[in-house]
Amino acid sequence: MDFMTRFLALLLLGAAMPAGAQDAPDETPEAVADPPGLAEARERIERGEAAFERRDFEAALTEFERAYERIGDHPARFLILYNIARSYEQLFRYDDALTYYRRYLDEGGEQAEDRDEVQTILRTLEGMLATVVVESNVPAAIWIDDRLVGEAPASVHVTGGRHVVELRASGYESEQQELLIAARTTETLSFDLEALPEPSQGPRPVAFWITAAGAVATAIAGAGVGIRALRERDDVDQRLADPVERFEVTESDRSRITSLSRTADTLFAVAGALAITAVVLGVVTDWSDDDVAVTGFVGPHEAGIAIGGRL
């Protein structure tokens, strides 16, 4: 049964019955209700046949596959598998063609009247294929010439010639190897995929707390120095207002006040920079790992904050 015969047989079978039923005159054939998608399947088969005739095998394959999905449990459904197999064969995807020819025979059973012919095709295609044994340190998808063909470790069939074999696995670097193989031979390719680096995480909470505490401490220190500078300036101003003590004010007193003021300004600037950094850290910190202990202490001569954690 050739390609056109298969197409016409499927197109004309509205309520098909198994082949041979018409040979039993004493039996009354019961009509089989058309599956809901039969009309669409017929249209797709017709478009697929037209695409096949103009050698647009990719388009033909798509139409036949959609027709197979839409035709439901129609008794002639297996015939479409033959057309799918032929499309794959014309695309030189002999491994897929083998799969669908075998499915055609399995699903067609006794209705596949050209079994001997198809088995001859199978033997011919098998002789045009080579076997690639793909070994991998982790389960990975096998891509050959940008086509997914299986999952490693496994043995896959390819046509004789040059190919690019690539393994892809989630969390691992993809790896490619070039292969030149002859038909009816077997080659082994071994892959050792390397794990991708762990995605960078945000800084730990302790970094935020240290920066924030540093900003607070620096601001307090700046305030202390600033208050001291103000007090010394007030003292100098009072002495300058006194007719007697005004002559005791030295250039050293003025320099010290200037130095204290500059120190206070510097501390405030540092505190501001630390505060901005703390805000940024607060946004990017990975708070799910907050293992920081923050405690305060006050003593007779000092007070502060103690921060414990893991950087």
mmCIF file of C-alpha atoms in Angstrom:
data_model
loop_
_atom_site.group_PDB
_atom_site.id
_atom_site.type_symbol
_atom_site.label_atom_id
_atom_site.label_comp_id
_atom_site.label_asym_id
_atom_site.label_seq_id
_atom_site.Cartn_x
_atom_site.Cartn_y
_atom_site.Cartn_z
ATOM 1 C CA MET A 1 0.000 0.000 0.000
ATOM 2 C CA ASP A 2 1.717 3.196 -1.126
ATOM 3 C CA PHE A 3 1.542 6.677 0.347
ATOM 4 C CA MET A 4 -1.382 7.931 -1.762
ATOM 5 C CA THR A 5 -3.397 4.748 -1.145
ATOM 6 C CA ARG A 6 -3.011 5.185 2.593
ATOM 7 C CA PHE A 7 -4.131 8.793 2.342
ATOM 8 C CA LEU A 8 -7.194 7.997 0.233
ATOM 9 C CA ALA A 9 -8.164 5.065 2.421
ATOM 10 C CA LEU A 10 -8.104 7.237 5.507
ATOM 11 C CA LEU A 11 -9.887 10.097 3.796
ATOM 12 C CA LEU A 12 -12.736 7.861 2.615
ATOM 13 C CA LEU A 13 -13.193 5.973 5.860
ATOM 14 C CA GLY A 14 -15.909 7.849 7.661
ATOM 15 C CA ALA A 15 -17.083 5.074 9.920
ATOM 16 C CA ALA A 16 -14.280 2.594 9.334
ATOM 17 C CA MET A 17 -14.211 -0.971 10.448
ATOM 18 C CA PRO A 18 -11.306 -3.399 10.650
ATOM 19 C CA ALA A 19 -9.985 -4.684 7.344
ATOM 20 C CA GLY A 20 -11.584 -7.966 6.334
ATOM 21 C CA ALA A 21 -14.955 -7.242 7.889
ATOM 22 C CA GLN A 22 -16.419 -6.803 4.413
ATOM 23 C CA ASP A 23 -15.354 -10.351 3.612
ATOM 24 C CA ALA A 24 -17.933 -11.780 6.037
ATOM 25 C CA PRO A 25 -21.271 -11.521 4.162
ATOM 26 C CA ASP A 26 -23.232 -13.075 7.010
ATOM 27 C CA GLU A 27 -22.228 -10.327 9.418
ATOM 28 C CA THR A 28 -23.859 -6.932 9.455
ATOM 29 C CA PRO A 29 -21.177 -4.262 9.946
ATOM 30 C CA GLU A 30 -21.975 -1.777 12.645
ATOM 31 C CA ALA A 31 -21.129 1.802 11.870
ATOM 32 C CA VAL A 32 -18.560 3.400 14.123
ATOM 33 C CA ALA A 33 -19.325 6.970 15.090
ATOM 34 C CA ASP A 34 -16.855 9.469 13.744
ATOM 35 C CA PRO A 35 -14.528 10.815 16.416
ATOM 36 C CA PRO A 36 -15.023 14.567 17.034
ATOM 37 C CA GLY A 37 -11.680 15.467 15.441
ATOM 38 C CA LEU A 38 -12.031 13.320 12.316
ATOM 39 C CA ALA A 39 -12.955 16.222 10.006
ATOM 40 C CA GLU A 40 -9.951 18.234 11.145
ATOM 41 C CA ALA A 41 -7.727 15.157 10.872
ATOM 42 C CA ARG A 42 -8.801 14.646 7.245
ATOM 43 C CA GLU A 43 -7.987 18.255 6.426
ATOM 44 C CA ARG A 44 -4.590 17.972 8.053
ATOM 45 C CA ILE A 45 -3.814 14.734 6.233
ATOM 46 C CA GLU A 46 -4.726 16.389 2.934
ATOM 47 C CA ARG A 47 -2.456 19.360 3.712
ATOM 48 C CA GLY A 48 0.293 16.999 4.828
ATOM 49 C CA GLU A 49 0.060 14.996 1.618
ATOM 50 C CA ALA A 50 0.262 18.188 -0.447
ATOM 51 C CA ALA A 51 3.316 19.345 1.538
ATOM 52 C CA PHE A 52 4.934 15.928 1.064
ATOM 53 C CA GLU A 53 4.397 16.089 -2.684
ATOM 54 C CA ARG A 54 6.132 19.468 -2.868
ATOM 55 C CA ARG A 55 8.944 18.048 -0.675
ATOM 56 C CA ASP A 56 8.218 20.274 2.295
ATOM 57 C CA PHE A 57 8.747 17.388 4.678
ATOM 58 C CA GLU A 58 8.837 19.459 7.882
ATOM 59 C CA ALA A 59 5.385 20.855 7.114
ATOM 60 C CA ALA A 60 4.100 17.408 6.134
ATOM 61 C CA LEU A 61 5.396 15.934 9.381
ATOM 62 C CA THR A 62 3.669 18.614 11.433
ATOM 63 C CA GLU A 63 0.337 18.059 9.700
ATOM 64 C CA PHE A 64 0.490 14.268 10.046
ATOM 65 C CA GLU A 65 1.383 14.476 13.724
ATOM 66 C CA ARG A 66 -1.515 16.862 14.414
ATOM 67 C CA ALA A 67 -3.855 14.591 12.434
ATOM 68 C CA TYR A 68 -2.780 11.597 14.529
ATOM 69 C CA GLU A 69 -3.594 13.553 17.702
ATOM 70 C CA ARG A 70 -7.004 14.719 16.456
ATOM 71 C CA ILE A 71 -8.333 11.533 14.879
ATOM 72 C CA GLY A 72 -8.905 9.865 18.229
ATOM 73 C CA ASP A 73 -9.669 6.131 18.246
ATOM 74 C CA HIS A 74 -10.491 5.873 14.559
ATOM 75 C CA PRO A 75 -9.673 2.339 13.278
ATOM 76 C CA ALA A 76 -7.522 3.782 10.487
ATOM 77 C CA ARG A 77 -5.439 5.860 12.865
ATOM 78 C CA PHE A 78 -2.405 3.608 12.517
ATOM 79 C CA LEU A 79 -2.124 4.518 8.819
ATOM 80 C CA ILE A 80 -0.978 8.017 9.753
ATOM 81 C CA LEU A 81 2.049 6.503 11.513
ATOM 82 C CA TYR A 82 3.297 5.273 8.141
ATOM 83 C CA ASN A 83 3.095 8.797 6.739
ATOM 84 C CA ILE A 84 4.905 10.179 9.800
ATOM 85 C CA ALA A 85 7.616 7.560 9.371
ATOM 86 C CA ARG A 86 8.061 8.430 5.685
ATOM 87 C CA SER A 87 8.338 12.124 6.521
ATOM 88 C CA TYR A 88 11.082 11.402 9.058
ATOM 89 C CA GLU A 89 12.822 9.205 6.527
ATOM 90 C CA GLN A 90 12.853 12.012 3.959
ATOM 91 C CA LEU A 91 14.300 14.327 6.625
ATOM 92 C CA PHE A 92 17.150 11.793 7.132
ATOM 93 C CA ARG A 93 16.028 11.281 10.723
ATOM 94 C CA TYR A 94 16.246 7.546 10.371
ATOM 95 C CA ASP A 95 16.106 6.816 14.079
ATOM 96 C CA ASP A 96 12.705 8.504 14.342
ATOM 97 C CA ALA A 97 11.587 6.846 11.109
ATOM 98 C CA LEU A 98 12.420 3.449 12.618
ATOM 99 C CA THR A 99 10.358 4.274 15.703
ATOM 100 C CA TYR A 100 7.261 5.164 13.686
ATOM 101 C CA TYR A 101 7.546 2.298 11.213
ATOM 102 C CA ARG A 102 7.648 -0.070 14.194
ATOM 103 C CA ARG A 103 4.682 1.665 15.771
ATOM 104 C CA TYR A 104 2.832 1.337 12.465
ATOM 105 C CA LEU A 105 3.346 -2.417 12.496
ATOM 106 C CA ASP A 106 2.483 -2.735 16.189
ATOM 107 C CA GLU A 107 -0.680 -0.646 16.079
ATOM 108 C CA GLY A 108 -1.762 -1.877 12.676
ATOM 109 C CA GLY A 109 -1.414 -5.531 13.560
ATOM 110 C CA GLU A 110 -3.031 -7.717 10.930
ATOM 111 C CA GLN A 111 -4.385 -4.635 9.127
ATOM 112 C CA ALA A 112 -0.826 -3.638 8.200
ATOM 113 C CA GLU A 113 -0.982 -5.639 4.972
ATOM 114 C CA ASP A 114 2.432 -4.491 3.775
ATOM 115 C CA ARG A 115 4.270 -5.857 6.821
ATOM 116 C CA ASP A 116 6.957 -7.555 4.743
ATOM 117 C CA GLU A 117 7.618 -4.367 2.789
ATOM 118 C CA VAL A 118 7.902 -2.281 5.960
ATOM 119 C CA GLN A 119 10.199 -4.815 7.605
ATOM 120 C CA THR A 120 12.459 -4.553 4.581
ATOM 121 C CA ILE A 121 12.509 -0.768 5.043
ATOM 122 C CA LEU A 122 13.369 -1.296 8.711
ATOM 123 C CA ARG A 123 16.336 -3.490 7.872
ATOM 124 C CA THR A 124 17.561 -0.962 5.314
ATOM 125 C CA LEU A 125 17.336 1.939 7.753
ATOM 126 C CA GLU A 126 19.010 -0.045 10.521
ATOM 127 C CA GLY A 127 21.934 -0.605 8.178
ATOM 128 C CA MET A 128 22.286 3.154 7.685
ATOM 129 C CA LEU A 129 22.535 3.921 11.393
ATOM 130 C CA ALA A 130 25.358 3.875 13.899
ATOM 131 C CA THR A 131 25.166 3.526 17.665
ATOM 132 C CA VAL A 132 26.533 6.105 20.092
ATOM 133 C CA VAL A 133 26.947 5.051 23.706
ATOM 134 C CA VAL A 134 26.748 8.236 25.782
ATOM 135 C CA GLU A 135 28.227 8.043 29.273
ATOM 136 C CA SER A 136 27.782 10.845 31.798
ATOM 137 C CA ASN A 137 28.653 11.486 35.433
ATOM 138 C CA VAL A 138 25.153 12.921 35.969
ATOM 139 C CA PRO A 139 21.755 12.379 34.290
ATOM 140 C CA ALA A 140 21.607 14.777 31.340
ATOM 141 C CA ALA A 141 19.639 15.444 28.169
ATOM 142 C CA ILE A 142 21.363 14.265 24.990
ATOM 143 C CA TRP A 143 21.242 16.722 22.103
ATOM 144 C CA ILE A 144 22.614 15.680 18.730
ATOM 145 C CA ASP A 145 22.857 18.385 16.085
ATOM 146 C CA ASP A 146 20.567 20.596 18.226
ATOM 147 C CA ARG A 147 17.937 17.855 18.478
ATOM 148 C CA LEU A 148 16.901 16.219 21.752
ATOM 149 C CA VAL A 149 17.270 12.453 21.341
ATOM 150 C CA GLY A 150 17.309 11.001 24.848
ATOM 151 C CA GLU A 151 18.743 11.155 28.338
ATOM 152 C CA ALA A 152 22.222 10.035 29.328
ATOM 153 C CA PRO A 153 23.534 7.579 30.147
ATOM 154 C CA ALA A 154 22.054 5.784 27.145
ATOM 155 C CA SER A 155 22.681 4.400 23.679
ATOM 156 C CA VAL A 156 21.274 6.388 20.758
ATOM 157 C CA HIS A 157 21.203 5.902 17.003
ATOM 158 C CA VAL A 158 22.590 8.396 14.508
ATOM 159 C CA THR A 159 23.208 8.395 10.788
ATOM 160 C CA GLY A 160 26.738 7.827 9.632
ATOM 161 C CA GLY A 161 28.731 11.034 9.295
ATOM 162 C CA ARG A 162 29.740 14.014 11.389
ATOM 163 C CA HIS A 163 27.649 15.094 14.367
ATOM 164 C CA VAL A 164 27.821 17.389 17.378
ATOM 165 C CA VAL A 165 26.778 15.685 20.600
ATOM 166 C CA GLU A 166 25.909 17.914 23.533
ATOM 167 C CA LEU A 167 24.851 17.086 27.079
ATOM 168 C CA ARG A 168 22.720 19.523 29.074
ATOM 169 C CA ALA A 169 21.807 19.167 32.734
ATOM 170 C CA SER A 170 20.282 21.613 35.165
ATOM 171 C CA GLY A 171 22.933 23.030 37.471
ATOM 172 C CA TYR A 172 25.841 21.927 35.255
ATOM 173 C CA GLU A 173 27.877 23.415 32.441
ATOM 174 C CA SER A 174 26.840 22.046 29.045
ATOM 175 C CA GLU A 175 29.510 20.110 27.181
ATOM 176 C CA GLN A 176 29.873 19.351 23.470
ATOM 177 C CA GLN A 177 31.877 16.762 21.598
ATOM 178 C CA GLU A 178 32.248 16.304 17.839
ATOM 179 C CA LEU A 179 31.705 12.834 16.455
ATOM 180 C CA LEU A 180 32.639 11.276 13.112
ATOM 181 C CA ILE A 181 31.080 7.848 12.869
ATOM 182 C CA ALA A 182 30.465 5.270 10.171
ATOM 183 C CA ALA A 183 27.190 3.415 9.720
ATOM 184 C CA ARG A 184 26.882 0.044 11.474
ATOM 185 C CA THR A 185 29.556 0.948 14.001
ATOM 186 C CA THR A 186 29.466 1.829 17.695
ATOM 187 C CA GLU A 187 31.278 4.679 19.407
ATOM 188 C CA THR A 188 31.397 5.616 23.089
ATOM 189 C CA LEU A 189 31.453 9.211 24.285
ATOM 190 C CA SER A 190 32.157 10.035 27.924
ATOM 191 C CA PHE A 191 31.097 13.322 29.472
ATOM 192 C CA ASP A 192 32.125 14.751 32.829
ATOM 193 C CA LEU A 193 29.874 17.755 33.408
ATOM 194 C CA GLU A 194 31.063 20.399 35.835
ATOM 195 C CA ALA A 195 28.653 21.868 38.361
ATOM 196 C CA LEU A 196 27.832 25.535 37.949
ATOM 197 C CA PRO A 197 29.007 27.815 40.770
ATOM 198 C CA GLU A 198 26.472 28.429 43.479
ATOM 199 C CA PRO A 199 24.456 31.578 42.819
ATOM 200 C CA SER A 200 25.791 34.475 44.827
ATOM 201 C CA GLN A 201 23.786 35.241 47.922
ATOM 202 C CA GLY A 202 23.276 38.592 49.521
ATOM 203 C CA PRO A 203 25.504 39.650 52.403
ATOM 204 C CA ARG A 204 24.744 38.208 55.806
ATOM 205 C CA PRO A 205 22.777 40.245 58.351
ATOM 206 C CA VAL A 206 25.840 40.706 60.552
ATOM 207 C CA ALA A 207 27.343 42.976 57.880
ATOM 208 C CA PHE A 208 24.303 45.263 58.099
ATOM 209 C CA TRP A 209 24.370 45.360 61.875
ATOM 210 C CA ILE A 210 28.095 46.109 62.027
ATOM 211 C CA THR A 211 27.736 48.909 59.481
ATOM 212 C CA ALA A 212 24.684 50.348 61.235
ATOM 213 C CA ALA A 213 26.415 50.169 64.622
ATOM 214 C CA GLY A 214 29.488 51.811 63.117
ATOM 215 C CA ALA A 215 27.330 54.641 61.765
ATOM 216 C CA VAL A 216 25.717 55.179 65.174
ATOM 217 C CA ALA A 217 29.040 54.998 67.044
ATOM 218 C CA THR A 218 30.745 57.384 64.626
ATOM 219 C CA ALA A 219 27.853 59.829 64.844
ATOM 220 C CA ILE A 220 28.023 59.732 68.651
ATOM 221 C CA ALA A 221 31.779 60.283 68.545
ATOM 222 C CA GLY A 222 31.307 63.176 66.134
ATOM 223 C CA ALA A 223 28.674 64.704 68.417
ATOM 224 C CA GLY A 224 31.015 64.372 71.388
ATOM 225 C CA VAL A 225 33.886 66.062 69.575
ATOM 226 C CA GLY A 226 31.559 68.750 68.256
ATOM 227 C CA ILE A 227 30.222 69.495 71.742
ATOM 228 C CA ARG A 228 33.760 69.737 73.037
ATOM 229 C CA ALA A 229 34.665 72.141 70.232
ATOM 230 C CA LEU A 230 31.624 74.309 71.058
ATOM 231 C CA ARG A 231 32.488 74.371 74.747
ATOM 232 C CA GLU A 232 36.076 75.397 74.091
ATOM 233 C CA ARG A 233 34.911 78.086 71.651
ATOM 234 C CA ASP A 234 32.524 79.441 74.304
ATOM 235 C CA ASP A 235 35.385 79.458 76.813
ATOM 236 C CA VAL A 236 37.660 81.339 74.433
ATOM 237 C CA ASP A 237 34.910 83.829 73.587
ATOM 238 C CA GLN A 238 34.327 84.533 77.304
ATOM 239 C CA ARG A 239 38.048 85.034 77.881
ATOM 240 C CA LEU A 240 38.279 87.368 74.918
ATOM 241 C CA ALA A 241 35.421 89.409 76.404
ATOM 242 C CA ASP A 242 37.336 89.841 79.650
ATOM 243 C CA PRO A 243 39.723 92.880 79.593
ATOM 244 C CA VAL A 244 42.332 90.999 81.587
ATOM 245 C CA GLU A 245 42.068 87.379 80.299
ATOM 246 C CA ARG A 246 41.814 88.364 76.668
ATOM 247 C CA PHE A 247 45.580 88.574 76.454
ATOM 248 C CA GLU A 248 45.904 84.982 77.730
ATOM 249 C CA VAL A 249 44.171 83.532 74.669
ATOM 250 C CA THR A 250 46.835 82.032 72.411
ATOM 251 C CA GLU A 251 46.958 80.879 68.807
ATOM 252 C CA SER A 252 47.191 77.334 70.132
ATOM 253 C CA ASP A 253 43.719 77.699 71.683
ATOM 254 C CA ARG A 254 42.265 78.781 68.358
ATOM 255 C CA SER A 255 44.035 75.949 66.473
ATOM 256 C CA ARG A 256 42.698 73.351 68.880
ATOM 257 C CA ILE A 257 39.136 74.564 68.344
ATOM 258 C CA THR A 258 39.602 74.466 64.567
ATOM 259 C CA SER A 259 41.047 70.931 64.795
ATOM 260 C CA LEU A 260 38.156 69.720 66.943
ATOM 261 C CA SER A 261 35.634 71.201 64.516
ATOM 262 C CA ARG A 262 37.269 69.533 61.555
ATOM 263 C CA THR A 263 37.413 66.210 63.407
ATOM 264 C CA ALA A 264 33.703 66.472 64.221
ATOM 265 C CA ASP A 265 32.886 67.240 60.575
ATOM 266 C CA THR A 266 34.931 64.243 59.432
ATOM 267 C CA LEU A 267 33.220 61.933 61.913
ATOM 268 C CA PHE A 268 29.788 63.134 60.785
ATOM 269 C CA ALA A 269 30.759 62.562 57.151
ATOM 270 C CA VAL A 270 31.931 59.028 57.948
ATOM 271 C CA ALA A 271 28.738 58.384 59.914
ATOM 272 C CA GLY A 272 26.699 59.562 56.941
ATOM 273 C CA ALA A 273 28.593 57.268 54.568
ATOM 274 C CA LEU A 274 28.135 54.315 56.919
ATOM 275 C CA ALA A 275 24.439 55.097 57.256
ATOM 276 C CA ILE A 276 24.006 55.058 53.456
ATOM 277 C CA THR A 277 25.932 51.787 53.262
ATOM 278 C CA ALA A 278 23.722 50.329 55.992
ATOM 279 C CA VAL A 279 20.610 51.268 54.012
ATOM 280 C CA VAL A 280 21.980 49.550 50.897
ATOM 281 C CA LEU A 281 22.934 46.478 52.905
ATOM 282 C CA GLY A 282 19.479 46.436 54.426
ATOM 283 C CA VAL A 283 18.020 46.091 50.936
ATOM 284 C CA VAL A 284 20.376 43.392 49.601
ATOM 285 C CA THR A 285 20.947 41.387 52.797
ATOM 286 C CA ASP A 286 19.820 37.774 52.935
ATOM 287 C CA TRP A 287 17.647 38.071 56.034
ATOM 288 C CA SER A 288 16.708 34.380 55.916
ATOM 289 C CA ASP A 289 20.050 33.647 57.585
ATOM 290 C CA ASP A 290 19.762 36.116 60.455
ATOM 291 C CA ASP A 291 22.012 34.529 63.088
ATOM 292 C CA VAL A 292 23.163 37.791 64.625
ATOM 293 C CA ALA A 293 22.978 38.515 68.356
ATOM 294 C CA VAL A 294 22.845 42.221 69.253
ATOM 295 C CA THR A 295 23.212 43.231 72.915
ATOM 296 C CA GLY A 296 23.728 46.550 74.612
ATOM 297 C CA PHE A 297 25.766 47.316 77.713
ATOM 298 C CA VAL A 298 26.139 50.261 80.023
ATOM 299 C CA GLY A 299 28.926 50.619 82.579
ATOM 300 C CA PRO A 300 30.128 53.263 85.007
ATOM 301 C CA HIS A 301 32.485 54.748 82.450
ATOM 302 C CA GLU A 302 31.301 53.375 79.103
ATOM 303 C CA ALA A 303 28.335 52.202 77.069
ATOM 304 C CA GLY A 304 28.049 50.365 73.800
ATOM 305 C CA ILE A 305 26.555 47.616 71.639
ATOM 306 C CA ALA A 306 27.950 44.105 71.264
ATOM 307 C CA ILE A 307 27.247 42.304 67.962
ATOM 308 C CA GLY A 308 27.866 38.612 67.433
ATOM 309 C CA GLY A 309 27.398 36.666 64.220
ATOM 310 C CA ARG A 310 28.956 34.910 61.235
ATOM 311 C CA LEU A 311 30.308 36.907 58.317
#
